[in-house]
Amino acid sequence: MENINTLKAKIDTKVTKFVLLSVVTGGIYPMMWLYLNQPKLTEHMKNEFVARDYPLWLAIVTGFGWLLSDIGIAISDDVTVLDLVARVLSLASTVMVIVWAFKAKTALQAYALTEFKFELKMNPFYTFIFSIYYIVYCINDMESELQKHNIIYSKKMVG
């Protein structure tokens, strides 16, 4: 059995730093992080839970939405077709991030169960609301969750 902190060390991301970088980069950093760390996650968890080019497509959809929004604003003060397409692309990128988060949640729970023999409980509401940030938090918190599991399991064995 491997060390539970190996995945945490591989991605090497503190949640506070992640959120702050997301704010100062205007939301670009999570896509960069996903592009850099998706291969590490799938390789380490031995689970190809999304396609390798998923982060690239997310960046394309998001970037194209931003581009069309800027063009729409430059062309007219009224709502144009470009603005509507930009909104659809923005919604699509949001859905893509949420889908990624739920697939990552499932893969992370399966990884914890198979490698460390404990059920990693992850809140679906938090997964939906905080998506990538919550996944990073859960990866960083796996050691304490395993310790809680071991304490509870030990108490059940004694009692």
mmCIF file of C-alpha atoms in Angstrom:
data_model
loop_
_atom_site.group_PDB
_atom_site.id
_atom_site.type_symbol
_atom_site.label_atom_id
_atom_site.label_comp_id
_atom_site.label_asym_id
_atom_site.label_seq_id
_atom_site.Cartn_x
_atom_site.Cartn_y
_atom_site.Cartn_z
ATOM 1 C CA MET A 1 0.000 0.000 0.000
ATOM 2 C CA GLU A 2 1.297 3.427 -0.912
ATOM 3 C CA ASN A 3 1.372 6.602 1.156
ATOM 4 C CA ILE A 4 -1.953 8.451 1.177
ATOM 5 C CA ASN A 5 -0.164 11.788 0.675
ATOM 6 C CA THR A 6 1.485 10.805 -2.619
ATOM 7 C CA LEU A 7 -1.313 12.265 -4.756
ATOM 8 C CA LYS A 8 -1.356 15.420 -2.623
ATOM 9 C CA ALA A 9 2.403 15.786 -3.152
ATOM 10 C CA LYS A 10 2.067 15.221 -6.908
ATOM 11 C CA ILE A 11 -0.468 17.989 -7.458
ATOM 12 C CA ASP A 12 1.140 20.198 -4.769
ATOM 13 C CA THR A 13 -1.734 22.696 -4.583
ATOM 14 C CA LYS A 14 -2.932 24.525 -1.497
ATOM 15 C CA VAL A 15 -6.612 25.494 -1.727
ATOM 16 C CA THR A 16 -6.100 29.078 -0.511
ATOM 17 C CA LYS A 17 -3.362 29.698 -3.069
ATOM 18 C CA PHE A 18 -5.519 28.060 -5.747
ATOM 19 C CA VAL A 19 -8.495 30.333 -5.002
ATOM 20 C CA LEU A 20 -6.333 33.473 -4.853
ATOM 21 C CA LEU A 21 -4.627 32.648 -8.156
ATOM 22 C CA SER A 22 -8.044 32.024 -9.693
ATOM 23 C CA VAL A 23 -9.204 35.470 -8.597
ATOM 24 C CA VAL A 24 -6.122 37.384 -9.754
ATOM 25 C CA THR A 25 -6.033 35.606 -13.137
ATOM 26 C CA GLY A 26 -9.713 36.205 -13.802
ATOM 27 C CA GLY A 27 -10.573 32.515 -13.774
ATOM 28 C CA ILE A 28 -7.841 31.332 -16.124
ATOM 29 C CA TYR A 29 -5.749 29.568 -13.482
ATOM 30 C CA PRO A 30 -8.169 26.657 -12.840
ATOM 31 C CA MET A 31 -8.028 25.762 -16.539
ATOM 32 C CA MET A 32 -4.230 25.934 -16.512
ATOM 33 C CA TRP A 33 -4.167 23.827 -13.346
ATOM 34 C CA LEU A 34 -6.494 21.279 -14.903
ATOM 35 C CA TYR A 35 -4.373 21.101 -18.052
ATOM 36 C CA LEU A 36 -1.210 20.500 -16.010
ATOM 37 C CA ASN A 37 -2.627 18.176 -13.347
ATOM 38 C CA GLN A 38 -5.224 16.083 -15.175
ATOM 39 C CA PRO A 39 -2.545 13.676 -16.504
ATOM 40 C CA LYS A 40 -1.060 13.369 -12.994
ATOM 41 C CA LEU A 41 -4.467 12.568 -11.499
ATOM 42 C CA THR A 42 -5.419 9.952 -14.084
ATOM 43 C CA GLU A 43 -1.995 8.325 -13.997
ATOM 44 C CA HIS A 44 -1.773 8.171 -10.220
ATOM 45 C CA MET A 45 -5.346 7.003 -9.632
ATOM 46 C CA LYS A 46 -5.070 4.592 -12.580
ATOM 47 C CA ASN A 47 -8.422 5.882 -13.803
ATOM 48 C CA GLU A 48 -8.911 7.733 -17.079
ATOM 49 C CA PHE A 49 -12.087 9.410 -15.798
ATOM 50 C CA VAL A 50 -12.141 12.021 -18.587
ATOM 51 C CA ALA A 51 -10.480 12.194 -21.998
ATOM 52 C CA ARG A 52 -6.907 13.470 -22.070
ATOM 53 C CA ASP A 53 -7.900 16.478 -24.141
ATOM 54 C CA TYR A 54 -10.835 17.441 -21.880
ATOM 55 C CA PRO A 55 -8.963 20.388 -20.264
ATOM 56 C CA LEU A 56 -8.005 21.615 -23.733
ATOM 57 C CA TRP A 57 -11.628 21.536 -24.920
ATOM 58 C CA LEU A 58 -12.697 23.309 -21.749
ATOM 59 C CA ALA A 59 -10.189 26.078 -22.477
ATOM 60 C CA ILE A 60 -11.341 26.310 -26.110
ATOM 61 C CA VAL A 61 -15.029 26.573 -25.184
ATOM 62 C CA THR A 62 -14.318 29.137 -22.453
ATOM 63 C CA GLY A 63 -11.924 31.208 -24.544
ATOM 64 C CA PHE A 64 -14.199 31.239 -27.562
ATOM 65 C CA GLY A 65 -17.083 32.339 -25.332
ATOM 66 C CA TRP A 66 -14.988 35.198 -23.949
ATOM 67 C CA LEU A 67 -13.889 36.187 -27.457
ATOM 68 C CA LEU A 68 -17.441 36.268 -28.821
ATOM 69 C CA SER A 69 -18.591 38.252 -25.804
ATOM 70 C CA ASP A 70 -15.893 40.878 -26.406
ATOM 71 C CA ILE A 71 -16.703 41.065 -30.120
ATOM 72 C CA GLY A 72 -20.424 41.369 -29.360
ATOM 73 C CA ILE A 73 -19.771 44.258 -26.972
ATOM 74 C CA ALA A 74 -17.517 45.986 -29.511
ATOM 75 C CA ILE A 75 -20.064 45.659 -32.330
ATOM 76 C CA SER A 76 -23.174 46.874 -30.551
ATOM 77 C CA ASP A 77 -24.583 47.991 -27.232
ATOM 78 C CA ASP A 78 -27.651 45.869 -27.953
ATOM 79 C CA VAL A 79 -27.726 42.109 -27.509
ATOM 80 C CA THR A 80 -26.433 40.403 -30.643
ATOM 81 C CA VAL A 81 -26.332 36.806 -31.818
ATOM 82 C CA LEU A 82 -22.686 36.755 -30.751
ATOM 83 C CA ASP A 83 -23.719 37.643 -27.193
ATOM 84 C CA LEU A 84 -26.228 34.794 -27.161
ATOM 85 C CA VAL A 85 -23.678 32.303 -28.493
ATOM 86 C CA ALA A 86 -21.179 33.586 -25.898
ATOM 87 C CA ARG A 87 -23.722 32.933 -23.142
ATOM 88 C CA VAL A 88 -24.326 29.405 -24.419
ATOM 89 C CA LEU A 89 -20.569 28.752 -24.511
ATOM 90 C CA SER A 90 -20.194 30.178 -21.003
ATOM 91 C CA LEU A 91 -22.925 27.858 -19.776
ATOM 92 C CA ALA A 92 -21.291 24.945 -21.609
ATOM 93 C CA SER A 93 -17.921 25.614 -19.963
ATOM 94 C CA THR A 94 -19.585 25.792 -16.539
ATOM 95 C CA VAL A 95 -21.292 22.461 -17.190
ATOM 96 C CA MET A 96 -17.974 20.982 -18.360
ATOM 97 C CA VAL A 97 -16.283 22.012 -15.099
ATOM 98 C CA ILE A 98 -19.117 20.523 -13.028
ATOM 99 C CA VAL A 99 -19.049 17.284 -15.048
ATOM 100 C CA TRP A 100 -15.280 17.084 -14.537
ATOM 101 C CA ALA A 101 -15.721 17.615 -10.787
ATOM 102 C CA PHE A 102 -18.266 14.810 -10.434
ATOM 103 C CA LYS A 103 -16.165 12.421 -12.512
ATOM 104 C CA ALA A 104 -13.099 13.341 -10.435
ATOM 105 C CA LYS A 105 -15.135 12.818 -7.247
ATOM 106 C CA THR A 106 -16.126 9.313 -8.343
ATOM 107 C CA ALA A 107 -12.554 8.476 -9.370
ATOM 108 C CA LEU A 108 -11.122 9.830 -6.103
ATOM 109 C CA GLN A 109 -13.600 7.834 -4.027
ATOM 110 C CA ALA A 110 -12.792 4.661 -5.987
ATOM 111 C CA TYR A 111 -9.065 5.343 -5.521
ATOM 112 C CA ALA A 112 -9.455 5.770 -1.747
ATOM 113 C CA LEU A 113 -11.518 2.594 -1.516
ATOM 114 C CA THR A 114 -9.230 0.379 -3.596
ATOM 115 C CA GLU A 115 -5.865 1.709 -2.406
ATOM 116 C CA PHE A 116 -6.545 2.547 1.234
ATOM 117 C CA LYS A 117 -9.694 0.526 2.023
ATOM 118 C CA PHE A 118 -11.805 3.407 3.288
ATOM 119 C CA GLU A 119 -14.830 5.256 2.000
ATOM 120 C CA LEU A 120 -13.944 8.855 1.204
ATOM 121 C CA LYS A 121 -17.138 10.768 1.844
ATOM 122 C CA MET A 122 -17.541 13.763 -0.437
ATOM 123 C CA ASN A 123 -20.495 16.118 -0.391
ATOM 124 C CA PRO A 124 -22.301 16.270 -3.780
ATOM 125 C CA PHE A 125 -23.565 19.792 -3.040
ATOM 126 C CA TYR A 126 -20.012 21.044 -2.397
ATOM 127 C CA THR A 127 -18.844 19.206 -5.519
ATOM 128 C CA PHE A 128 -21.474 21.073 -7.532
ATOM 129 C CA ILE A 129 -20.866 24.505 -5.990
ATOM 130 C CA PHE A 130 -17.071 24.484 -5.562
ATOM 131 C CA SER A 131 -16.139 21.925 -8.275
ATOM 132 C CA ILE A 132 -12.351 21.911 -8.876
ATOM 133 C CA TYR A 133 -11.645 23.705 -5.595
ATOM 134 C CA TYR A 134 -13.510 21.047 -3.602
ATOM 135 C CA ILE A 135 -11.685 18.223 -5.387
ATOM 136 C CA VAL A 136 -8.332 19.826 -4.509
ATOM 137 C CA TYR A 137 -9.517 20.276 -0.915
ATOM 138 C CA CYS A 138 -10.535 16.610 -0.679
ATOM 139 C CA ILE A 139 -7.216 15.426 -2.102
ATOM 140 C CA ASN A 140 -5.396 17.544 0.484
ATOM 141 C CA ASP A 141 -7.687 16.273 3.271
ATOM 142 C CA MET A 142 -7.486 12.536 2.506
ATOM 143 C CA GLU A 143 -4.982 11.826 5.280
ATOM 144 C CA SER A 144 -7.204 13.278 8.008
ATOM 145 C CA GLU A 145 -10.236 11.448 6.578
ATOM 146 C CA LEU A 146 -8.289 8.180 6.735
ATOM 147 C CA GLN A 147 -7.291 8.931 10.332
ATOM 148 C CA LYS A 148 -10.953 9.550 11.235
ATOM 149 C CA HIS A 149 -11.901 6.301 9.529
ATOM 150 C CA ASN A 150 -9.238 4.395 11.470
ATOM 151 C CA ILE A 151 -10.384 5.888 14.800
ATOM 152 C CA ILE A 152 -14.036 5.067 14.129
ATOM 153 C CA TYR A 153 -13.208 1.568 12.882
ATOM 154 C CA SER A 154 -10.989 0.891 15.926
ATOM 155 C CA LYS A 155 -13.753 2.023 18.314
ATOM 156 C CA LYS A 156 -16.256 -0.279 16.620
ATOM 157 C CA MET A 157 -13.876 -3.208 17.010
ATOM 158 C CA VAL A 158 -13.373 -2.526 20.747
ATOM 159 C CA GLY A 159 -17.060 -1.870 21.555
#
